[in-house]
Amino acid sequence: MTFPVVGMIGGGQLARMTHEAGIPLGVRFRILSDTPQDSAAQVVADVTVGDYRDLATLRAFAQGCDVLTFDHEHVPAEHLRALEADGVVVRPGPDALVHAQDKGVMRARLAEIGVPCPVNRIVTDPADVTRFAQEQAGGYPVVLKTVRGGYDGKGVWIARSEADAAEPFRAGVPVLAEEKVDFVRELAANVVRSPHGQAVAYPVVESVQVDGVCDTVIAPAPGLSDALSARAQQLALTVARELGVVGHLAVELFETRAADGGSAILVNELAMRPHNSGHWTMDGAVTSQFANHLRAVLDLPLGDPRPRARWTVMANVLGGDFPDMYAAYLHCMARDPGLKIHMYGKDVKPGRKVGHVNTYGDDLADVRERARHAADYLRGTIDE
Ligand code: ADP
């Protein structure tokens, strides 16, 4: 067979959906999963169960793979360098990926290339946080982040006083302090870049977070001016090029409003893999983020990123107190034949992302209501 083998490290829902996108291309797909029960391990035929922190396991997994890519960014960069030295093709490579692994490295590099970010610096202890607050951030509150290991708001604290600032230092990881940005909303600019330098930009989306977890994504971001939208896309393309990203890059942004009423954007976070803010593309774009991530890591021409409908809304389905989500399908499907359901095969635990729904159409209020209704009904927080 001449079809290439893509090895993805991680067995979560991103691997599951990347696998789905690879099926029509006939691409062979292999995963390194923590357990046989992981979301992707349930559906992928070629699964290795093992520890991504162990170099011998990674080496064995990489045997026979044409390219390695990721469903999460936690593989130690030194292991990826060792794999590259063995001749393994790793995309994105460790020199790019380190910017999604370490918020301190990311902030320093973005400053070098002139990308606007919240005021920030590495802090050494609570007294230093107070100095940062006084000198740079206009006083408390200050946002503190462990530079590594955070996700879904874990690893992020809002310190209102020096006493509050002690907690993040307990992890034994360097701590980054940032001004608390008074943002109007959060946006994401998603782009995909291939090794030969082709890149595509998806429409900029609004991402609504609840308790640090992405709740809803609206594509395109309502009311975003063409100028700001183009700037955000340009910025994401610049980051992808300057950092040498291959594959999907999500640039999470804050939209701020200046005293004169003008809008501006600041970069919050980078993710170098398919991302929750791109799940809408599965039904709402000509080429999904998963299909384009695969094309990019295989260095194939990229697919059209344009939207297929005026509006697409994605709502995450979180686990609630109602474990039998399948029982909810009857009502959801009967109510809305246009609804697209994507479930991840994960056990329902309160607050856990277990799936998402997409809706699309011409009327934003209607599209939003349909997505909201389905996500809430599946979760069990409404019953009609
Ligand atoms: P994670 O690693 O969990 O993705 P983020 O850096 O994206 O962490 O932060 C999670 C959330 O915390 C953001 O979506 C945003 O709502 C809030 N946040 C992060 N940084 C700041 C900041 N400097 N100012 C205000 N809010 C912030």
Short mmCIF file of C-alpha atoms and ligand atoms in Angstrom, two decimals:
data_model
loop_
_atom_site.label_atom_id
_atom_site.label_comp_id
_atom_site.label_asym_id
_atom_site.label_seq_id
_atom_site.Cartn_x
_atom_site.Cartn_y
_atom_site.Cartn_z
CA MET A 1 0.00 0.00 0.00
CA THR A 2 1.24 3.47 -0.80
CA PHE A 3 -1.04 5.40 1.52
CA PRO A 4 0.94 7.02 4.32
CA VAL A 5 0.68 6.20 8.02
CA VAL A 6 -0.04 9.15 10.31
CA GLY A 7 0.77 8.51 13.96
CA MET A 8 -1.03 10.73 16.45
CA ILE A 9 0.16 10.92 20.04
CA GLY A 10 -2.83 11.00 22.36
CA GLY A 11 -6.18 9.23 22.23
CA GLY A 12 -8.64 11.98 23.10
CA GLN A 13 -11.51 13.39 21.08
CA LEU A 14 -9.17 15.37 18.82
CA ALA A 15 -7.53 12.12 17.70
CA ARG A 16 -10.97 10.56 17.28
CA MET A 17 -12.12 13.37 14.99
CA THR A 18 -8.81 13.48 13.07
CA HIS A 19 -9.23 9.75 12.43
CA GLU A 20 -12.73 10.43 11.13
CA ALA A 21 -11.34 13.04 8.72
CA GLY A 22 -8.67 10.63 7.47
CA ILE A 23 -11.10 7.86 6.52
CA PRO A 24 -12.27 9.36 3.18
CA LEU A 25 -8.64 10.11 2.27
CA GLY A 26 -7.67 6.49 2.83
CA VAL A 27 -4.88 7.66 5.11
CA ARG A 28 -3.76 5.06 7.63
CA PHE A 29 -4.03 6.30 11.17
CA ARG A 30 -2.35 5.05 14.31
CA ILE A 31 -2.56 6.42 17.85
CA LEU A 32 -0.56 6.25 21.05
CA SER A 33 -3.21 6.23 23.73
CA ASP A 34 -3.01 6.27 27.53
CA THR A 35 -5.68 3.56 27.89
CA PRO A 36 -7.72 1.28 25.59
CA GLN A 37 -10.84 3.15 26.72
CA ASP A 38 -9.74 6.60 25.50
CA SER A 39 -12.07 8.36 23.08
CA ALA A 40 -10.03 7.60 19.94
CA ALA A 41 -8.86 4.17 21.08
CA GLN A 42 -12.49 3.02 20.88
CA VAL A 43 -12.65 3.65 17.12
CA VAL A 44 -9.10 3.53 15.68
CA ALA A 45 -7.97 0.09 14.48
CA ASP A 46 -4.25 0.60 15.12
CA VAL A 47 -3.79 1.53 18.79
CA THR A 48 -0.65 1.40 20.90
CA VAL A 49 -1.36 1.81 24.61
CA GLY A 50 1.58 3.45 26.32
CA ASP A 51 3.11 6.41 28.07
CA TYR A 52 3.95 9.42 25.85
CA ARG A 53 6.52 10.55 28.45
CA ASP A 54 8.63 7.44 27.81
CA LEU A 55 11.14 7.77 24.94
CA ALA A 56 11.37 4.01 24.27
CA THR A 57 7.58 3.87 23.90
CA LEU A 58 7.63 6.83 21.52
CA ARG A 59 10.43 5.24 19.46
CA ALA A 60 8.54 1.97 19.12
CA PHE A 61 5.35 3.82 18.19
CA ALA A 62 7.13 5.92 15.54
CA GLN A 63 8.41 2.81 13.71
CA GLY A 64 6.52 2.61 10.43
CA CYS A 65 4.85 6.03 10.81
CA ASP A 66 5.44 8.46 7.92
CA VAL A 67 4.72 11.41 10.20
CA LEU A 68 4.00 11.97 13.89
CA THR A 69 1.53 14.57 15.10
CA PHE A 70 -0.36 15.31 18.32
CA ASP A 71 -3.73 15.43 20.02
CA HIS A 72 -2.17 17.25 23.00
CA GLU A 73 1.00 19.23 23.57
CA HIS A 74 2.45 17.38 26.55
CA VAL A 75 5.15 15.24 24.90
CA PRO A 76 8.53 16.41 26.30
CA ALA A 77 10.37 18.48 23.68
CA GLU A 78 13.66 16.62 24.34
CA HIS A 79 11.97 13.33 23.35
CA LEU A 80 10.76 14.91 20.12
CA ARG A 81 14.27 16.13 19.39
CA ALA A 82 15.56 12.58 19.96
CA LEU A 83 12.94 11.24 17.54
CA GLU A 84 13.92 13.82 14.93
CA ALA A 85 17.56 12.78 15.36
CA ASP A 86 16.40 9.20 14.61
CA GLY A 87 14.94 10.50 11.33
CA VAL A 88 11.28 10.58 12.42
CA VAL A 89 9.20 13.36 10.84
CA VAL A 90 7.50 15.28 13.69
CA ARG A 91 4.87 17.90 12.80
CA PRO A 92 4.67 20.40 14.35
CA GLY A 93 8.32 20.03 15.34
CA PRO A 94 9.64 20.61 18.87
CA ASP A 95 10.98 24.10 18.10
CA ALA A 96 7.47 25.24 17.23
CA LEU A 97 5.63 23.13 19.79
CA VAL A 98 7.59 24.51 22.74
CA HIS A 99 5.61 27.76 22.32
CA ALA A 100 2.39 25.88 22.99
CA GLN A 101 3.96 23.95 25.88
CA ASP A 102 5.47 26.82 27.83
CA LYS A 103 3.61 30.10 28.27
CA GLY A 104 6.83 31.88 29.34
CA VAL A 105 8.64 30.90 26.13
CA MET A 106 5.52 31.82 24.11
CA ARG A 107 5.24 35.30 25.66
CA ALA A 108 8.96 36.03 25.11
CA ARG A 109 8.84 34.96 21.46
CA LEU A 110 5.62 36.84 20.67
CA ALA A 111 7.18 40.00 22.12
CA GLU A 112 10.20 39.50 19.83
CA ILE A 113 8.04 39.30 16.73
CA GLY A 114 5.90 42.26 17.77
CA VAL A 115 2.66 40.42 18.50
CA PRO A 116 0.49 42.30 21.04
CA CYS A 117 0.04 40.44 24.35
CA PRO A 118 -1.11 41.35 27.87
CA VAL A 119 1.65 42.99 29.94
CA ASN A 120 3.49 40.07 31.54
CA ARG A 121 6.64 38.74 33.12
CA ILE A 122 7.90 35.69 35.02
CA VAL A 123 7.54 36.22 38.78
CA THR A 124 9.55 34.53 41.53
CA ASP A 125 7.34 34.69 44.65
CA PRO A 126 4.26 36.47 46.05
CA ALA A 127 6.25 39.60 46.95
CA ASP A 128 7.42 39.76 43.34
CA VAL A 129 3.79 39.48 42.19
CA THR A 130 3.03 42.56 44.27
CA ARG A 131 5.95 44.40 42.65
CA PHE A 132 4.62 43.38 39.21
CA ALA A 133 1.12 44.58 40.20
CA GLN A 134 2.43 47.93 41.36
CA GLU A 135 4.87 48.55 38.52
CA GLN A 136 3.13 47.13 35.49
CA ALA A 137 -0.42 45.96 35.94
CA GLY A 138 -2.11 48.91 37.65
CA GLY A 139 -2.29 47.02 40.97
CA TYR A 140 -4.18 43.85 41.91
CA PRO A 141 -5.95 41.79 40.61
CA VAL A 142 -3.24 40.05 38.60
CA VAL A 143 -3.59 36.87 36.53
CA LEU A 144 -1.07 34.14 37.44
CA LYS A 145 -0.37 31.11 35.28
CA THR A 146 1.92 28.14 35.70
CA VAL A 147 3.98 28.18 32.50
CA ARG A 148 3.34 24.47 31.86
CA GLY A 149 0.64 21.88 32.42
CA GLY A 150 -2.54 23.99 32.39
CA TYR A 151 -5.70 23.39 30.37
CA ASP A 152 -9.36 24.46 30.52
CA GLY A 153 -8.54 27.18 33.07
CA LYS A 154 -6.59 24.82 35.35
CA GLY A 155 -3.23 26.45 35.96
CA VAL A 156 -4.75 29.97 35.85
CA TRP A 157 -5.47 32.02 38.99
CA ILE A 158 -6.75 35.51 39.60
CA ALA A 159 -4.81 36.89 42.55
CA ARG A 160 -6.54 39.77 44.36
CA SER A 161 -3.86 40.18 47.01
CA GLU A 162 -0.37 39.00 47.89
CA ALA A 163 -1.91 36.31 50.15
CA ASP A 164 -3.83 34.98 47.10
CA ALA A 165 -0.65 34.88 45.05
CA ALA A 166 0.92 32.02 47.05
CA GLU A 167 -1.09 29.15 45.51
CA PRO A 168 0.41 28.98 41.97
CA PHE A 169 3.96 28.70 43.34
CA ARG A 170 3.07 25.42 45.10
CA ALA A 171 3.21 23.48 41.80
CA GLY A 172 6.99 23.97 41.64
CA VAL A 173 6.74 25.27 38.03
CA PRO A 174 7.73 28.83 36.96
CA VAL A 175 4.86 31.29 37.26
CA LEU A 176 3.91 33.95 34.72
CA ALA A 177 2.12 37.10 35.89
CA GLU A 178 -0.15 39.01 33.49
CA GLU A 179 -2.24 42.13 33.72
CA LYS A 180 -5.92 41.20 34.07
CA VAL A 181 -7.25 42.21 30.69
CA ASP A 182 -10.65 43.87 30.75
CA PHE A 183 -11.73 42.22 27.53
CA VAL A 184 -15.02 42.66 25.70
CA ARG A 185 -14.99 39.07 24.48
CA GLU A 186 -12.70 36.22 23.48
CA LEU A 187 -11.96 35.42 19.85
CA ALA A 188 -9.94 32.74 18.10
CA ALA A 189 -8.04 33.06 14.83
CA ASN A 190 -7.39 29.59 13.44
CA VAL A 191 -4.95 28.91 10.61
CA VAL A 192 -3.34 25.85 9.08
CA ARG A 193 0.18 25.85 7.64
CA SER A 194 1.99 23.18 5.66
CA PRO A 195 5.73 22.50 5.46
CA HIS A 196 6.02 23.99 1.97
CA GLY A 197 4.66 27.24 3.39
CA GLN A 198 1.07 27.24 2.15
CA ALA A 199 -1.34 28.55 4.76
CA VAL A 200 -5.09 29.07 5.07
CA ALA A 201 -7.06 31.14 7.57
CA TYR A 202 -10.53 30.26 8.87
CA PRO A 203 -13.01 33.02 9.67
CA VAL A 204 -12.27 34.53 13.10
CA VAL A 205 -14.71 33.15 15.69
CA GLU A 206 -16.09 34.30 19.03
CA SER A 207 -15.53 31.84 21.83
CA VAL A 208 -17.69 32.10 24.94
CA GLN A 209 -16.07 30.63 28.05
CA VAL A 210 -17.95 29.59 31.19
CA ASP A 211 -15.85 28.91 34.32
CA GLY A 212 -12.68 28.75 32.21
CA VAL A 213 -14.17 26.15 29.83
CA CYS A 214 -15.20 26.84 26.24
CA ASP A 215 -19.00 26.76 26.08
CA THR A 216 -20.05 28.14 22.68
CA VAL A 217 -18.26 29.17 19.49
CA ILE A 218 -19.88 31.45 16.92
CA ALA A 219 -18.51 31.54 13.39
CA PRO A 220 -17.86 34.18 12.22
CA ALA A 221 -17.58 36.41 15.33
CA PRO A 222 -20.72 38.59 15.22
CA GLY A 223 -20.12 42.28 14.65
CA LEU A 224 -16.36 41.96 14.17
CA SER A 225 -15.20 44.60 11.73
CA ASP A 226 -13.58 43.43 8.51
CA ALA A 227 -10.45 45.35 9.48
CA LEU A 228 -10.06 43.68 12.89
CA SER A 229 -10.92 40.29 11.45
CA ALA A 230 -8.24 40.66 8.77
CA ARG A 231 -5.74 41.83 11.40
CA ALA A 232 -6.44 38.81 13.58
CA GLN A 233 -6.03 36.44 10.63
CA GLN A 234 -2.83 38.19 9.57
CA LEU A 235 -1.49 37.97 13.10
CA ALA A 236 -2.21 34.23 13.29
CA LEU A 237 -0.55 33.67 9.91
CA THR A 238 2.50 35.63 11.10
CA VAL A 239 2.74 33.57 14.29
CA ALA A 240 2.44 30.34 12.25
CA ARG A 241 5.19 31.42 9.87
CA GLU A 242 7.57 32.92 12.44
CA LEU A 243 7.29 29.96 14.82
CA GLY A 244 7.49 27.42 11.99
CA VAL A 245 4.16 25.80 12.86
CA VAL A 246 2.99 22.87 10.74
CA GLY A 247 -0.64 21.83 11.06
CA HIS A 248 -3.50 23.61 12.78
CA LEU A 249 -2.69 26.63 14.94
CA ALA A 250 -5.34 28.17 17.21
CA VAL A 251 -4.56 31.69 18.38
CA GLU A 252 -6.82 32.59 21.30
CA LEU A 253 -7.40 36.33 21.47
CA PHE A 254 -8.90 38.97 23.73
CA GLU A 255 -10.86 41.75 22.06
CA THR A 256 -10.50 44.95 24.06
CA ARG A 257 -12.18 48.33 23.72
CA ALA A 258 -10.10 51.47 24.04
CA ALA A 259 -11.39 54.67 25.69
CA ASP A 260 -11.97 56.15 22.22
CA GLY A 261 -14.30 53.25 21.37
CA GLY A 262 -11.84 51.54 19.01
CA SER A 263 -11.23 47.79 19.30
CA ALA A 264 -7.89 46.05 19.65
CA ILE A 265 -6.72 42.48 20.02
CA LEU A 266 -4.23 40.80 22.34
CA VAL A 267 -3.00 37.22 22.11
CA ASN A 268 -3.86 35.00 25.06
CA GLU A 269 -2.82 31.47 24.11
CA LEU A 270 -1.54 29.26 21.29
CA ALA A 271 -2.52 25.66 20.55
CA MET A 272 -0.71 23.68 17.84
CA ARG A 273 -3.24 20.98 17.08
CA PRO A 274 -6.92 20.88 16.19
CA HIS A 275 -8.75 22.98 18.77
CA ASN A 276 -12.17 23.32 20.35
CA SER A 277 -12.63 26.74 18.70
CA GLY A 278 -12.42 24.93 15.32
CA HIS A 279 -15.00 22.19 15.92
CA TRP A 280 -17.60 24.23 14.04
CA THR A 281 -15.62 23.57 10.83
CA MET A 282 -16.71 19.90 10.79
CA ASP A 283 -20.11 20.99 9.50
CA GLY A 284 -19.63 24.70 8.83
CA ALA A 285 -16.56 24.96 6.59
CA VAL A 286 -15.70 23.52 3.18
CA THR A 287 -12.69 21.75 4.76
CA SER A 288 -12.67 20.91 8.47
CA GLN A 289 -9.77 21.73 10.76
CA PHE A 290 -9.15 17.99 11.14
CA ALA A 291 -8.95 17.37 7.38
CA ASN A 292 -6.68 20.38 6.96
CA HIS A 293 -4.46 19.33 9.87
CA LEU A 294 -3.96 15.95 8.16
CA ARG A 295 -3.29 17.59 4.79
CA ALA A 296 -0.74 19.90 6.41
CA VAL A 297 1.21 17.22 8.26
CA LEU A 298 1.28 15.18 5.03
CA ASP A 299 2.35 18.28 3.05
CA LEU A 300 -0.64 18.02 0.72
CA PRO A 301 -2.33 21.11 -0.74
CA LEU A 302 -4.66 22.61 1.87
CA GLY A 303 -8.43 22.65 1.55
CA ASP A 304 -10.76 25.63 1.28
CA PRO A 305 -11.35 27.11 4.77
CA ARG A 306 -14.39 29.18 3.82
CA PRO A 307 -17.70 28.82 5.65
CA ARG A 308 -20.57 26.88 4.09
CA ALA A 309 -23.32 28.87 5.83
CA ARG A 310 -23.82 32.45 6.95
CA TRP A 311 -23.58 31.38 10.61
CA THR A 312 -22.40 28.24 12.35
CA VAL A 313 -22.65 27.77 16.11
CA MET A 314 -20.88 25.06 18.09
CA ALA A 315 -21.96 24.27 21.65
CA ASN A 316 -19.99 21.90 23.84
CA VAL A 317 -21.93 19.13 25.53
CA LEU A 318 -20.70 18.84 29.08
CA GLY A 319 -21.44 15.94 31.35
CA GLY A 320 -24.23 16.65 33.82
CA ASP A 321 -26.30 14.63 36.25
CA PHE A 322 -28.06 12.86 33.40
CA PRO A 323 -25.87 9.94 32.27
CA ASP A 324 -28.02 8.55 29.44
CA MET A 325 -27.40 11.03 26.65
CA TYR A 326 -28.54 8.58 23.98
CA ALA A 327 -32.06 8.73 25.42
CA ALA A 328 -32.01 12.45 24.61
CA TYR A 329 -31.35 11.86 20.89
CA LEU A 330 -35.00 11.14 20.10
CA HIS A 331 -36.18 14.56 21.20
CA CYS A 332 -33.16 16.49 19.86
CA MET A 333 -33.29 14.89 16.43
CA ALA A 334 -37.07 15.19 16.13
CA ARG A 335 -36.98 18.84 17.15
CA ASP A 336 -34.17 19.84 14.78
CA PRO A 337 -33.38 17.74 11.69
CA GLY A 338 -30.52 20.17 10.89
CA LEU A 339 -28.71 19.44 14.16
CA LYS A 340 -25.26 17.84 13.93
CA ILE A 341 -24.24 15.78 16.96
CA HIS A 342 -20.64 14.73 17.65
CA MET A 343 -20.16 12.53 20.70
CA TYR A 344 -16.78 11.36 21.93
CA GLY A 345 -17.59 8.02 23.59
CA LYS A 346 -16.48 9.34 26.97
CA ASP A 347 -18.08 8.49 30.30
CA VAL A 348 -20.40 11.25 31.44
CA LYS A 349 -18.84 13.04 34.41
CA PRO A 350 -20.02 16.44 35.63
CA GLY A 351 -18.30 19.27 33.73
CA ARG A 352 -16.36 16.97 31.37
CA LYS A 353 -16.49 17.72 27.62
CA VAL A 354 -18.24 14.63 26.24
CA GLY A 355 -19.34 15.94 22.84
CA HIS A 356 -20.44 18.97 20.88
CA VAL A 357 -23.26 19.99 18.55
CA ASN A 358 -23.14 22.19 15.47
CA THR A 359 -25.99 24.14 13.91
CA TYR A 360 -25.94 26.47 10.93
CA GLY A 361 -28.21 28.79 8.99
CA ASP A 362 -28.96 32.39 8.04
CA ASP A 363 -30.53 33.65 11.27
CA LEU A 364 -27.98 33.89 14.09
CA ALA A 365 -30.54 34.01 16.92
CA ASP A 366 -32.19 30.83 15.62
CA VAL A 367 -28.88 29.04 15.03
CA ARG A 368 -27.71 29.91 18.55
CA GLU A 369 -30.97 28.83 20.14
CA ARG A 370 -30.88 25.44 18.39
CA ALA A 371 -27.31 24.73 19.49
CA ARG A 372 -27.97 25.90 23.05
CA HIS A 373 -31.14 23.85 23.30
CA ALA A 374 -29.48 20.65 22.09
CA ALA A 375 -26.44 21.02 24.34
CA ASP A 376 -28.62 21.73 27.40
CA TYR A 377 -31.07 18.96 26.59
CA LEU A 378 -28.29 16.40 26.10
CA ARG A 379 -26.74 17.49 29.38
CA GLY A 380 -30.07 17.20 31.11
CA THR A 381 -30.36 20.77 32.39
CA ILE A 382 -33.65 21.25 30.49
CA ASP A 383 -36.33 18.65 29.78
CA GLU A 384 -38.38 20.07 26.93
P1 ADP B 1 -5.61 27.48 29.54
O1 ADP B 1 -4.23 26.95 29.61
O2 ADP B 1 -6.55 26.88 30.52
O3 ADP B 1 -6.18 27.52 28.15
P2 ADP B 1 -5.67 30.38 29.36
O4 ADP B 1 -4.39 31.11 29.41
O5 ADP B 1 -6.35 30.23 28.05
O6 ADP B 1 -5.44 28.98 30.05
O7 ADP B 1 -6.69 31.05 30.35
C1 ADP B 1 -7.99 30.53 30.62
C2 ADP B 1 -8.99 31.67 30.70
O8 ADP B 1 -8.62 32.59 31.74
C3 ADP B 1 -9.05 32.51 29.44
O9 ADP B 1 -9.90 31.93 28.49
C4 ADP B 1 -9.57 33.84 29.98
O10 ADP B 1 -10.97 33.80 30.14
C5 ADP B 1 -8.91 33.92 31.34
N1 ADP B 1 -7.63 34.70 31.24
C6 ADP B 1 -6.42 34.21 30.92
N2 ADP B 1 -5.49 35.18 30.90
C7 ADP B 1 -6.10 36.34 31.21
C8 ADP B 1 -5.69 37.71 31.35
N3 ADP B 1 -4.41 38.09 31.21
N4 ADP B 1 -6.64 38.62 31.67
C9 ADP B 1 -7.93 38.26 31.85
N5 ADP B 1 -8.38 36.99 31.74
C10 ADP B 1 -7.50 36.03 31.43
#
